[in-house]
Amino acid sequence: MTKIDSHFADELKKYGAKDFDACFNCGNCSAVCSHSEDNVSFPRLTLRLGVLGLKKEILSSVEPWLCYSCGDCTETCPRQAGPGQYLAAVRRFAISEYEPTGLTRLMFKSPPAFVAITTLIAVFLGFFLFTLKPEYEVSRWIFAYIPYAVIHNMGLVIFSFTGLSMVWGVLSMIISFNKNKDNKAKSKVGIFKAIWMVLSEAGTMDRYKHCDAEEDSHWRGKPWFTQPWFVHWAIMWGFIGLLVATSLDFILKDPATTIWWPSRILGTIAGLFMILGTSQAINYRLKKVTLIYSETSPADWTFLWFLWIAGLTGFWLEVSVAFGANNIVNQFVFLVHTVISMELVLLFAFSKFAHAFYRPVALFYHFRNLG
Ligand code: SF4
Ligand code: SF4
């Protein structure tokens, strides 16, 4: 049975949607969006669902995840309904609904809560990591008051909690999608082919490239390495590369002295991409180069700066280790680097980052229905 939530529009506005209820269904957004080729009602239909308060239908729809926030539709909307921002808000809302703890909801809806939570986590992690270096004088002093084992175990619990929340969220999304008859595979695209299409999209960002190549796009004709698809690619693969390099370092007990160790080379290349991508993203947002870059939430700023600092401090450490410079400044940089990197991983399931898991699932359902 269809259930209408009369407060849904107000709810979505708390997640960053504009006056999307001003939409009068003219279709300009669908005409301009490069992803409306297979579906003439995209993104108009998703706006209608929101205006009508059809919450469940929104949660079971893949459409919000087919949008790459290029903002072309927002620029052409005659009613200033902000369809691009609306879809971003719907994704934040969906992540909050799928994720079981309520932490995401709190952080997306309340910037002060976001600041308080990220600060508390940073303080906790800083304290936790500081005690991992008992050879430092001050650390030994702290160590006498807080037993290392207690803090270590708490850290493990928190990381497991994040991982489980992510798994729970993705399963909730799949359950929601499976209830929607529009998502039932009707084409000849098989499971393995759809998985391959998802992986190849992650590698090439072909769909995102279409946004930047649209006739009205600000990015049309600009060098490829300046375009938003590449910025996204560089940040995403940079982050994944650094995660893999760090894990390999940990598993293989990499000697800390050589920069030619394979995991170090991977880390160096990934770090370069991450710094390049985040520098471009920060620059575009500071300069407000397009409408969509002119509105940056505190959470988005925080994550961009965290990623940038994690990349930069990583290089600092690599050079310090190569030259054997173990001094108080480098120890402090090490602490900052590790706190920020751990916080980024910790908040993965409860932030915009989570789209790295949700979008591929939605794309899988979308690709299954092509053909
Ligand atoms: S362009 Fe604006 S008014 Fe027209 S359908 Fe899209 S959101 Fe609605
Ligand atoms: S923001 Fe871009 S990708 Fe998203 S619906 Fe609008 S035009 Fe399409």
mmCIF file of C-alpha atoms and ligand atoms in Angstrom:
data_model
loop_
_atom_site.group_PDB
_atom_site.id
_atom_site.type_symbol
_atom_site.label_atom_id
_atom_site.label_comp_id
_atom_site.label_asym_id
_atom_site.label_seq_id
_atom_site.Cartn_x
_atom_site.Cartn_y
_atom_site.Cartn_z
ATOM 1 C CA MET A 1 0.000 0.000 0.000
ATOM 2 C CA THR A 2 1.317 3.476 -0.908
ATOM 3 C CA LYS A 3 2.021 5.579 2.158
ATOM 4 C CA ILE A 4 2.307 9.359 1.919
ATOM 5 C CA ASP A 5 4.421 11.284 4.405
ATOM 6 C CA SER A 6 3.220 14.879 4.427
ATOM 7 C CA HIS A 7 6.373 16.072 6.246
ATOM 8 C CA PHE A 8 8.784 14.420 3.852
ATOM 9 C CA ALA A 9 9.612 17.622 1.923
ATOM 10 C CA ASP A 10 10.592 19.372 5.166
ATOM 11 C CA GLU A 11 12.630 16.346 6.145
ATOM 12 C CA LEU A 12 14.594 16.375 2.883
ATOM 13 C CA LYS A 13 15.325 20.089 3.261
ATOM 14 C CA LYS A 14 17.147 19.269 6.495
ATOM 15 C CA TYR A 15 19.472 17.114 4.366
ATOM 16 C CA GLY A 16 20.248 19.997 1.993
ATOM 17 C CA ALA A 17 17.394 19.961 -0.560
ATOM 18 C CA LYS A 18 16.296 23.403 -1.816
ATOM 19 C CA ASP A 19 12.763 24.452 -2.799
ATOM 20 C CA PHE A 20 12.259 21.298 -4.792
ATOM 21 C CA ASP A 21 8.521 21.434 -4.117
ATOM 22 C CA ALA A 22 8.469 24.503 -6.417
ATOM 23 C CA CYS A 23 9.049 22.080 -9.317
ATOM 24 C CA PHE A 24 6.284 22.356 -11.917
ATOM 25 C CA ASN A 25 7.420 19.363 -13.897
ATOM 26 C CA CYS A 26 8.574 21.264 -16.984
ATOM 27 C CA GLY A 27 11.184 18.643 -17.880
ATOM 28 C CA ASN A 28 14.160 20.995 -18.436
ATOM 29 C CA CYS A 29 16.248 18.968 -15.981
ATOM 30 C CA SER A 30 15.524 15.759 -17.883
ATOM 31 C CA ALA A 31 16.353 17.447 -21.177
ATOM 32 C CA VAL A 32 19.752 18.628 -19.957
ATOM 33 C CA CYS A 33 20.844 15.576 -17.933
ATOM 34 C CA SER A 34 23.096 13.192 -19.846
ATOM 35 C CA HIS A 35 21.713 10.259 -17.847
ATOM 36 C CA SER A 36 18.121 10.730 -18.953
ATOM 37 C CA GLU A 37 18.851 8.965 -22.254
ATOM 38 C CA ASP A 38 17.536 5.617 -21.025
ATOM 39 C CA ASN A 39 14.763 7.157 -18.978
ATOM 40 C CA VAL A 40 13.082 10.347 -20.114
ATOM 41 C CA SER A 41 11.676 11.028 -16.655
ATOM 42 C CA PHE A 42 15.079 11.162 -14.911
ATOM 43 C CA PRO A 43 15.536 13.109 -12.656
ATOM 44 C CA ARG A 44 11.998 14.566 -12.794
ATOM 45 C CA LEU A 45 10.334 11.430 -11.474
ATOM 46 C CA THR A 46 12.468 11.339 -8.325
ATOM 47 C CA LEU A 47 11.471 14.956 -7.664
ATOM 48 C CA ARG A 48 7.801 14.037 -8.025
ATOM 49 C CA LEU A 49 8.222 11.196 -5.514
ATOM 50 C CA GLY A 50 9.684 13.656 -3.004
ATOM 51 C CA VAL A 51 7.002 16.286 -3.599
ATOM 52 C CA LEU A 52 4.315 13.626 -3.099
ATOM 53 C CA GLY A 53 5.942 12.367 0.120
ATOM 54 C CA LEU A 54 6.558 8.856 -1.185
ATOM 55 C CA LYS A 55 9.394 7.960 1.127
ATOM 56 C CA LYS A 56 9.466 4.190 0.588
ATOM 57 C CA GLU A 57 9.414 4.600 -3.176
ATOM 58 C CA ILE A 58 12.426 6.921 -2.924
ATOM 59 C CA LEU A 59 14.349 4.460 -0.758
ATOM 60 C CA SER A 60 13.700 1.620 -3.182
ATOM 61 C CA SER A 61 14.650 3.641 -6.257
ATOM 62 C CA VAL A 62 18.054 3.403 -7.919
ATOM 63 C CA GLU A 63 17.634 6.799 -9.584
ATOM 64 C CA PRO A 64 19.142 9.070 -6.884
ATOM 65 C CA TRP A 65 22.351 7.028 -7.277
ATOM 66 C CA LEU A 66 22.571 7.538 -11.028
ATOM 67 C CA CYS A 67 23.283 11.250 -10.536
ATOM 68 C CA TYR A 68 26.840 12.605 -10.266
ATOM 69 C CA SER A 69 25.993 16.049 -8.885
ATOM 70 C CA CYS A 70 27.252 17.906 -11.941
ATOM 71 C CA GLY A 71 24.613 20.577 -11.323
ATOM 72 C CA ASP A 72 23.690 21.111 -15.007
ATOM 73 C CA CYS A 73 20.020 20.531 -14.194
ATOM 74 C CA THR A 74 20.134 23.045 -11.324
ATOM 75 C CA GLU A 75 21.605 25.692 -13.610
ATOM 76 C CA THR A 76 18.745 25.317 -16.098
ATOM 77 C CA CYS A 77 15.793 24.905 -13.720
ATOM 78 C CA PRO A 78 13.381 27.820 -14.274
ATOM 79 C CA ARG A 79 11.926 27.425 -10.769
ATOM 80 C CA GLN A 80 15.218 27.332 -8.826
ATOM 81 C CA ALA A 81 14.060 23.997 -7.448
ATOM 82 C CA GLY A 82 17.657 22.775 -7.253
ATOM 83 C CA PRO A 83 17.195 19.259 -8.686
ATOM 84 C CA GLY A 84 20.940 18.520 -8.338
ATOM 85 C CA GLN A 85 20.963 19.464 -4.655
ATOM 86 C CA TYR A 86 17.699 17.582 -4.186
ATOM 87 C CA LEU A 87 19.228 14.342 -5.456
ATOM 88 C CA ALA A 88 22.292 14.822 -3.234
ATOM 89 C CA ALA A 89 19.941 15.359 -0.272
ATOM 90 C CA VAL A 90 18.000 12.217 -1.163
ATOM 91 C CA ARG A 91 21.243 10.219 -1.150
ATOM 92 C CA ARG A 92 22.136 11.610 2.299
ATOM 93 C CA PHE A 93 18.639 10.749 3.503
ATOM 94 C CA ALA A 94 18.890 7.224 2.050
ATOM 95 C CA ILE A 95 22.293 6.588 3.664
ATOM 96 C CA SER A 96 20.813 7.739 6.991
ATOM 97 C CA GLU A 97 17.859 5.381 6.605
ATOM 98 C CA TYR A 98 19.869 2.318 5.544
ATOM 99 C CA GLU A 99 22.542 2.758 8.234
ATOM 100 C CA PRO A 100 21.221 1.304 11.529
ATOM 101 C CA THR A 101 22.781 3.442 14.293
ATOM 102 C CA GLY A 102 21.254 6.872 13.616
ATOM 103 C CA LEU A 103 24.727 8.438 13.734
ATOM 104 C CA THR A 104 24.643 9.380 10.043
ATOM 105 C CA ARG A 105 21.230 11.014 10.449
ATOM 106 C CA LEU A 106 22.494 13.082 13.366
ATOM 107 C CA MET A 107 25.637 14.202 11.547
ATOM 108 C CA PHE A 108 23.943 15.043 8.249
ATOM 109 C CA LYS A 109 21.110 16.996 9.850
ATOM 110 C CA SER A 110 23.086 18.894 12.465
ATOM 111 C CA PRO A 111 26.423 20.565 11.562
ATOM 112 C CA PRO A 112 27.186 21.272 15.288
ATOM 113 C CA ALA A 113 26.670 17.565 16.059
ATOM 114 C CA PHE A 114 28.956 16.700 13.140
ATOM 115 C CA VAL A 115 31.695 19.001 14.478
ATOM 116 C CA ALA A 116 31.283 17.660 18.026
ATOM 117 C CA ILE A 117 31.374 14.006 16.930
ATOM 118 C CA THR A 118 34.372 14.355 14.606
ATOM 119 C CA THR A 119 36.271 16.320 17.272
ATOM 120 C CA LEU A 120 35.515 13.758 19.959
ATOM 121 C CA ILE A 121 36.609 10.919 17.708
ATOM 122 C CA ALA A 122 39.831 12.779 16.854
ATOM 123 C CA VAL A 123 40.597 13.365 20.539
ATOM 124 C CA PHE A 124 39.896 9.746 21.373
ATOM 125 C CA LEU A 125 42.016 8.430 18.506
ATOM 126 C CA GLY A 126 44.822 10.850 19.295
ATOM 127 C CA PHE A 127 44.899 9.675 22.866
ATOM 128 C CA PHE A 128 44.662 6.050 21.791
ATOM 129 C CA LEU A 129 47.520 6.321 19.321
ATOM 130 C CA PHE A 130 49.699 8.374 21.588
ATOM 131 C CA THR A 131 49.721 5.511 24.012
ATOM 132 C CA LEU A 132 50.888 3.166 21.248
ATOM 133 C CA LYS A 133 54.282 4.854 21.434
ATOM 134 C CA PRO A 134 55.311 4.143 25.001
ATOM 135 C CA GLU A 135 58.941 4.954 24.239
ATOM 136 C CA TYR A 136 58.025 8.641 24.147
ATOM 137 C CA GLU A 137 58.404 10.301 27.534
ATOM 138 C CA VAL A 138 54.961 11.941 27.703
ATOM 139 C CA SER A 139 53.301 8.796 26.420
ATOM 140 C CA ARG A 140 54.760 6.800 29.263
ATOM 141 C CA TRP A 141 53.260 9.318 31.606
ATOM 142 C CA ILE A 142 49.778 8.886 30.062
ATOM 143 C CA PHE A 143 50.277 5.155 29.918
ATOM 144 C CA ALA A 144 50.421 5.023 33.690
ATOM 145 C CA TYR A 145 46.830 6.273 33.916
ATOM 146 C CA ILE A 146 45.096 4.546 30.979
ATOM 147 C CA PRO A 147 45.979 0.897 30.383
ATOM 148 C CA TYR A 148 46.935 0.345 26.749
ATOM 149 C CA ALA A 149 44.897 -2.871 26.465
ATOM 150 C CA VAL A 150 41.646 -1.081 27.348
ATOM 151 C CA ILE A 151 42.100 1.604 24.698
ATOM 152 C CA HIS A 152 43.285 -0.922 22.105
ATOM 153 C CA ASN A 153 40.210 -3.109 22.615
ATOM 154 C CA MET A 154 37.910 -0.099 22.449
ATOM 155 C CA GLY A 155 39.463 0.819 19.112
ATOM 156 C CA LEU A 156 38.834 -2.672 17.764
ATOM 157 C CA VAL A 157 35.201 -2.550 18.886
ATOM 158 C CA ILE A 158 34.644 0.798 17.161
ATOM 159 C CA PHE A 159 36.195 -0.377 13.881
ATOM 160 C CA SER A 160 34.127 -3.570 13.916
ATOM 161 C CA PHE A 161 31.045 -1.482 14.622
ATOM 162 C CA THR A 162 31.744 0.660 11.534
ATOM 163 C CA GLY A 163 32.248 -2.394 9.314
ATOM 164 C CA LEU A 164 29.067 -4.042 10.528
ATOM 165 C CA SER A 165 27.093 -0.818 10.055
ATOM 166 C CA MET A 166 28.265 -0.670 6.453
ATOM 167 C CA VAL A 167 27.262 -4.279 5.792
ATOM 168 C CA TRP A 168 23.882 -3.702 7.463
ATOM 169 C CA GLY A 169 23.339 -0.548 5.383
ATOM 170 C CA VAL A 170 24.102 -2.272 2.081
ATOM 171 C CA LEU A 171 21.823 -5.221 2.966
ATOM 172 C CA SER A 172 19.013 -2.781 3.851
ATOM 173 C CA MET A 173 19.460 -1.118 0.491
ATOM 174 C CA ILE A 174 19.318 -4.460 -1.334
ATOM 175 C CA ILE A 175 16.166 -5.466 0.569
ATOM 176 C CA SER A 176 14.576 -2.116 -0.310
ATOM 177 C CA PHE A 177 15.516 -2.410 -3.983
ATOM 178 C CA ASN A 178 14.176 -5.947 -4.191
ATOM 179 C CA LYS A 179 10.762 -4.757 -3.051
ATOM 180 C CA ASN A 180 10.520 -2.437 -6.042
ATOM 181 C CA LYS A 181 9.144 -4.213 -9.105
ATOM 182 C CA ASP A 182 10.876 -1.668 -11.374
ATOM 183 C CA ASN A 183 14.201 -3.072 -10.201
ATOM 184 C CA LYS A 184 13.455 -6.649 -11.213
ATOM 185 C CA ALA A 185 15.824 -7.592 -13.995
ATOM 186 C CA LYS A 186 13.909 -7.625 -17.259
ATOM 187 C CA SER A 187 16.744 -7.539 -19.752
ATOM 188 C CA LYS A 188 19.369 -9.953 -20.953
ATOM 189 C CA VAL A 189 22.148 -8.456 -18.870
ATOM 190 C CA GLY A 190 23.397 -11.269 -16.653
ATOM 191 C CA ILE A 191 24.727 -10.962 -13.127
ATOM 192 C CA PHE A 192 28.404 -11.320 -14.073
ATOM 193 C CA LYS A 193 28.130 -8.901 -16.958
ATOM 194 C CA ALA A 194 26.415 -6.360 -14.667
ATOM 195 C CA ILE A 195 29.212 -6.796 -12.082
ATOM 196 C CA TRP A 196 31.775 -6.265 -14.831
ATOM 197 C CA MET A 197 29.939 -3.108 -15.947
ATOM 198 C CA VAL A 198 30.026 -1.775 -12.372
ATOM 199 C CA LEU A 199 33.762 -2.476 -12.060
ATOM 200 C CA SER A 200 34.526 -0.941 -15.395
ATOM 201 C CA GLU A 201 32.512 2.161 -14.438
ATOM 202 C CA ALA A 202 34.604 2.474 -11.274
ATOM 203 C CA GLY A 203 37.764 2.254 -13.379
ATOM 204 C CA THR A 204 36.761 4.593 -16.210
ATOM 205 C CA MET A 205 34.051 6.903 -14.749
ATOM 206 C CA ASP A 206 32.445 6.838 -18.201
ATOM 207 C CA ARG A 207 29.049 7.907 -16.897
ATOM 208 C CA TYR A 208 30.562 10.807 -14.981
ATOM 209 C CA LYS A 209 32.514 11.845 -18.111
ATOM 210 C CA HIS A 210 29.216 12.244 -19.969
ATOM 211 C CA CYS A 211 28.139 14.913 -17.487
ATOM 212 C CA ASP A 212 31.290 16.950 -18.084
ATOM 213 C CA ALA A 213 30.995 16.616 -21.864
ATOM 214 C CA GLU A 214 27.407 17.909 -22.094
ATOM 215 C CA GLU A 215 26.844 20.826 -24.443
ATOM 216 C CA ASP A 216 25.944 23.289 -21.669
ATOM 217 C CA SER A 217 28.575 22.052 -19.250
ATOM 218 C CA HIS A 218 31.153 24.479 -17.903
ATOM 219 C CA TRP A 219 33.732 21.692 -18.370
ATOM 220 C CA ARG A 220 33.158 20.957 -22.015
ATOM 221 C CA GLY A 221 36.432 21.317 -23.928
ATOM 222 C CA LYS A 222 38.548 21.780 -20.771
ATOM 223 C CA PRO A 223 41.614 19.491 -20.301
ATOM 224 C CA TRP A 224 40.543 16.058 -19.020
ATOM 225 C CA PHE A 225 42.715 16.233 -15.908
ATOM 226 C CA THR A 226 40.864 19.360 -14.729
ATOM 227 C CA GLN A 227 37.399 17.884 -15.118
ATOM 228 C CA PRO A 228 35.259 16.796 -12.138
ATOM 229 C CA TRP A 229 35.155 13.141 -13.269
ATOM 230 C CA PHE A 230 38.948 12.999 -13.043
ATOM 231 C CA VAL A 231 38.975 14.804 -9.672
ATOM 232 C CA HIS A 232 36.552 12.177 -8.363
ATOM 233 C CA TRP A 233 38.580 9.353 -9.934
ATOM 234 C CA ALA A 234 41.844 10.638 -8.410
ATOM 235 C CA ILE A 235 40.382 10.989 -4.915
ATOM 236 C CA MET A 236 38.621 7.617 -5.014
ATOM 237 C CA TRP A 237 41.540 5.565 -6.365
ATOM 238 C CA GLY A 238 44.018 7.524 -4.266
ATOM 239 C CA PHE A 239 42.101 6.637 -1.122
ATOM 240 C CA ILE A 240 41.681 2.975 -2.121
ATOM 241 C CA GLY A 241 45.383 2.733 -3.063
ATOM 242 C CA LEU A 242 46.441 4.164 0.289
ATOM 243 C CA LEU A 243 44.158 1.745 2.152
ATOM 244 C CA VAL A 244 45.669 -1.199 0.270
ATOM 245 C CA ALA A 245 49.249 0.068 0.782
ATOM 246 C CA THR A 246 48.666 0.555 4.522
ATOM 247 C CA SER A 247 47.125 -2.908 4.856
ATOM 248 C CA LEU A 248 50.049 -4.486 2.975
ATOM 249 C CA ASP A 249 52.522 -2.626 5.199
ATOM 250 C CA PHE A 250 50.749 -4.027 8.225
ATOM 251 C CA ILE A 251 50.439 -7.604 6.931
ATOM 252 C CA LEU A 252 53.940 -7.855 5.467
ATOM 253 C CA LYS A 253 55.612 -6.000 8.336
ATOM 254 C CA ASP A 254 57.277 -3.783 5.798
ATOM 255 C CA PRO A 255 60.719 -2.561 6.830
ATOM 256 C CA ALA A 256 60.227 1.105 7.577
ATOM 257 C CA THR A 257 63.395 2.271 5.878
ATOM 258 C CA THR A 258 62.943 1.832 2.148
ATOM 259 C CA ILE A 259 60.763 3.811 -0.205
ATOM 260 C CA TRP A 260 61.253 1.144 -2.931
ATOM 261 C CA TRP A 261 59.242 -1.540 -1.158
ATOM 262 C CA PRO A 262 56.217 -2.394 -3.436
ATOM 263 C CA SER A 263 53.617 -1.275 -0.907
ATOM 264 C CA ARG A 264 55.519 2.006 -0.487
ATOM 265 C CA ILE A 265 55.562 2.605 -4.245
ATOM 266 C CA LEU A 266 51.838 1.942 -4.365
ATOM 267 C CA GLY A 267 51.332 4.307 -1.410
ATOM 268 C CA THR A 268 53.399 7.036 -3.102
ATOM 269 C CA ILE A 269 51.456 6.854 -6.370
ATOM 270 C CA ALA A 270 48.088 6.676 -4.571
ATOM 271 C CA GLY A 271 49.073 9.575 -2.297
ATOM 272 C CA LEU A 272 49.982 11.722 -5.322
ATOM 273 C CA PHE A 273 46.573 11.094 -6.888
ATOM 274 C CA MET A 274 44.794 11.856 -3.634
ATOM 275 C CA ILE A 275 46.654 15.140 -3.114
ATOM 276 C CA LEU A 276 46.066 16.135 -6.736
ATOM 277 C CA GLY A 277 42.329 15.306 -6.594
ATOM 278 C CA THR A 278 41.658 16.941 -3.225
ATOM 279 C CA SER A 279 43.686 20.062 -4.160
ATOM 280 C CA GLN A 280 41.579 20.472 -7.300
ATOM 281 C CA ALA A 281 38.319 19.881 -5.407
ATOM 282 C CA ILE A 282 39.277 22.388 -2.693
ATOM 283 C CA ASN A 283 40.350 24.931 -5.310
ATOM 284 C CA TYR A 284 37.070 24.593 -7.258
ATOM 285 C CA ARG A 285 35.052 25.001 -4.085
ATOM 286 C CA LEU A 286 37.027 28.009 -2.888
ATOM 287 C CA LYS A 287 36.635 29.658 -6.288
ATOM 288 C CA LYS A 288 33.005 28.470 -6.619
ATOM 289 C CA VAL A 289 33.669 27.674 -10.273
ATOM 290 C CA THR A 290 30.153 26.340 -10.875
ATOM 291 C CA LEU A 291 26.894 26.552 -8.994
ATOM 292 C CA ILE A 292 27.276 23.091 -7.528
ATOM 293 C CA TYR A 293 30.788 23.933 -6.230
ATOM 294 C CA SER A 294 29.491 27.110 -4.613
ATOM 295 C CA GLU A 295 27.571 25.229 -1.939
ATOM 296 C CA THR A 296 29.802 23.125 0.283
ATOM 297 C CA SER A 297 28.539 21.728 3.563
ATOM 298 C CA PRO A 298 30.766 21.711 6.683
ATOM 299 C CA ALA A 299 30.927 17.910 6.386
ATOM 300 C CA ASP A 300 32.182 18.089 2.787
ATOM 301 C CA TRP A 301 34.812 20.674 3.730
ATOM 302 C CA THR A 302 35.961 18.557 6.663
ATOM 303 C CA PHE A 303 36.390 15.420 4.569
ATOM 304 C CA LEU A 304 38.227 17.216 1.792
ATOM 305 C CA TRP A 305 40.660 18.824 4.202
ATOM 306 C CA PHE A 306 41.092 15.531 6.094
ATOM 307 C CA LEU A 307 41.961 13.737 2.859
ATOM 308 C CA TRP A 308 44.339 16.470 1.795
ATOM 309 C CA ILE A 309 46.114 16.553 5.168
ATOM 310 C CA ALA A 310 46.304 12.735 5.256
ATOM 311 C CA GLY A 311 47.990 12.750 1.833
ATOM 312 C CA LEU A 312 50.417 15.542 2.634
ATOM 313 C CA THR A 313 51.452 14.253 6.070
ATOM 314 C CA GLY A 314 51.907 10.804 4.495
ATOM 315 C CA PHE A 315 54.550 12.235 2.148
ATOM 316 C CA TRP A 316 56.196 14.127 4.964
ATOM 317 C CA LEU A 317 56.526 10.883 6.883
ATOM 318 C CA GLU A 318 57.841 8.952 3.925
ATOM 319 C CA VAL A 319 60.636 11.472 3.417
ATOM 320 C CA SER A 320 61.338 11.589 7.188
ATOM 321 C CA VAL A 321 61.565 7.803 7.391
ATOM 322 C CA ALA A 322 63.821 7.654 4.323
ATOM 323 C CA PHE A 323 66.228 10.077 5.992
ATOM 324 C CA GLY A 324 65.874 8.465 9.420
ATOM 325 C CA ALA A 325 64.663 11.712 10.994
ATOM 326 C CA ASN A 326 62.966 10.636 14.207
ATOM 327 C CA ASN A 327 62.378 13.906 16.018
ATOM 328 C CA ILE A 328 59.523 15.462 17.962
ATOM 329 C CA VAL A 329 58.124 17.282 14.895
ATOM 330 C CA ASN A 330 57.935 14.074 12.874
ATOM 331 C CA GLN A 331 56.395 12.249 15.801
ATOM 332 C CA PHE A 332 53.701 14.920 15.948
ATOM 333 C CA VAL A 333 53.125 14.702 12.169
ATOM 334 C CA PHE A 334 52.872 10.929 12.545
ATOM 335 C CA LEU A 335 50.223 11.363 15.218
ATOM 336 C CA VAL A 336 48.195 13.826 13.092
ATOM 337 C CA HIS A 337 48.497 11.590 10.009
ATOM 338 C CA THR A 338 47.384 8.474 11.811
ATOM 339 C CA VAL A 339 44.514 10.160 13.687
ATOM 340 C CA ILE A 340 43.095 11.675 10.491
ATOM 341 C CA SER A 341 43.547 8.492 8.464
ATOM 342 C CA MET A 342 41.887 6.374 11.152
ATOM 343 C CA GLU A 343 39.035 8.851 11.534
ATOM 344 C CA LEU A 344 38.424 8.790 7.787
ATOM 345 C CA VAL A 345 38.168 5.018 7.848
ATOM 346 C CA LEU A 346 36.098 5.046 11.023
ATOM 347 C CA LEU A 347 33.520 7.490 9.636
ATOM 348 C CA PHE A 348 33.272 5.627 6.344
ATOM 349 C CA ALA A 349 29.876 4.056 7.031
ATOM 350 C CA PHE A 350 28.413 7.227 8.541
ATOM 351 C CA SER A 351 29.262 9.859 5.969
ATOM 352 C CA LYS A 352 29.098 10.770 2.315
ATOM 353 C CA PHE A 353 31.973 8.303 1.867
ATOM 354 C CA ALA A 354 29.472 5.477 2.205
ATOM 355 C CA HIS A 355 28.304 6.180 -1.356
ATOM 356 C CA ALA A 356 31.401 4.220 -2.422
ATOM 357 C CA PHE A 357 29.445 1.089 -1.464
ATOM 358 C CA TYR A 358 25.867 2.190 -2.128
ATOM 359 C CA ARG A 359 26.384 3.582 -5.628
ATOM 360 C CA PRO A 360 27.907 0.368 -7.066
ATOM 361 C CA VAL A 361 24.942 -1.622 -5.713
ATOM 362 C CA ALA A 362 22.479 0.792 -7.350
ATOM 363 C CA LEU A 363 24.474 0.734 -10.593
ATOM 364 C CA PHE A 364 24.353 -3.060 -10.547
ATOM 365 C CA TYR A 365 20.522 -2.948 -10.424
ATOM 366 C CA HIS A 366 20.492 -0.265 -13.102
ATOM 367 C CA PHE A 367 22.784 -2.186 -15.462
ATOM 368 C CA ARG A 368 20.751 -5.365 -15.008
ATOM 369 C CA ASN A 369 17.791 -3.520 -16.488
ATOM 370 C CA LEU A 370 19.567 -2.179 -19.538
ATOM 371 C CA GLY A 371 19.339 -3.711 -22.966
HETATM 372 S S1 SF4 B 1 13.719 21.831 -14.438
HETATM 373 FE FE1 SF4 B 1 13.052 22.419 -12.383
HETATM 374 S S2 SF4 B 1 10.868 22.849 -12.564
HETATM 375 FE FE2 SF4 B 1 11.481 21.732 -14.403
HETATM 376 S S3 SF4 B 1 11.027 19.570 -13.914
HETATM 377 FE FE3 SF4 B 1 13.177 19.931 -13.388
HETATM 378 S S4 SF4 B 1 13.144 20.508 -11.231
HETATM 379 FE FE4 SF4 B 1 11.054 20.711 -11.988
HETATM 380 S S1 SF4 B 2 23.110 16.914 -11.201
HETATM 381 FE FE1 SF4 B 2 23.839 16.344 -13.248
HETATM 382 S S2 SF4 B 2 23.790 14.082 -13.239
HETATM 383 FE FE2 SF4 B 2 22.548 14.793 -11.539
HETATM 384 S S3 SF4 B 2 20.455 14.848 -12.342
HETATM 385 FE FE3 SF4 B 2 21.345 16.902 -12.553
HETATM 386 S S4 SF4 B 2 22.166 16.964 -14.630
HETATM 387 FE FE4 SF4 B 2 21.820 14.806 -14.094
#
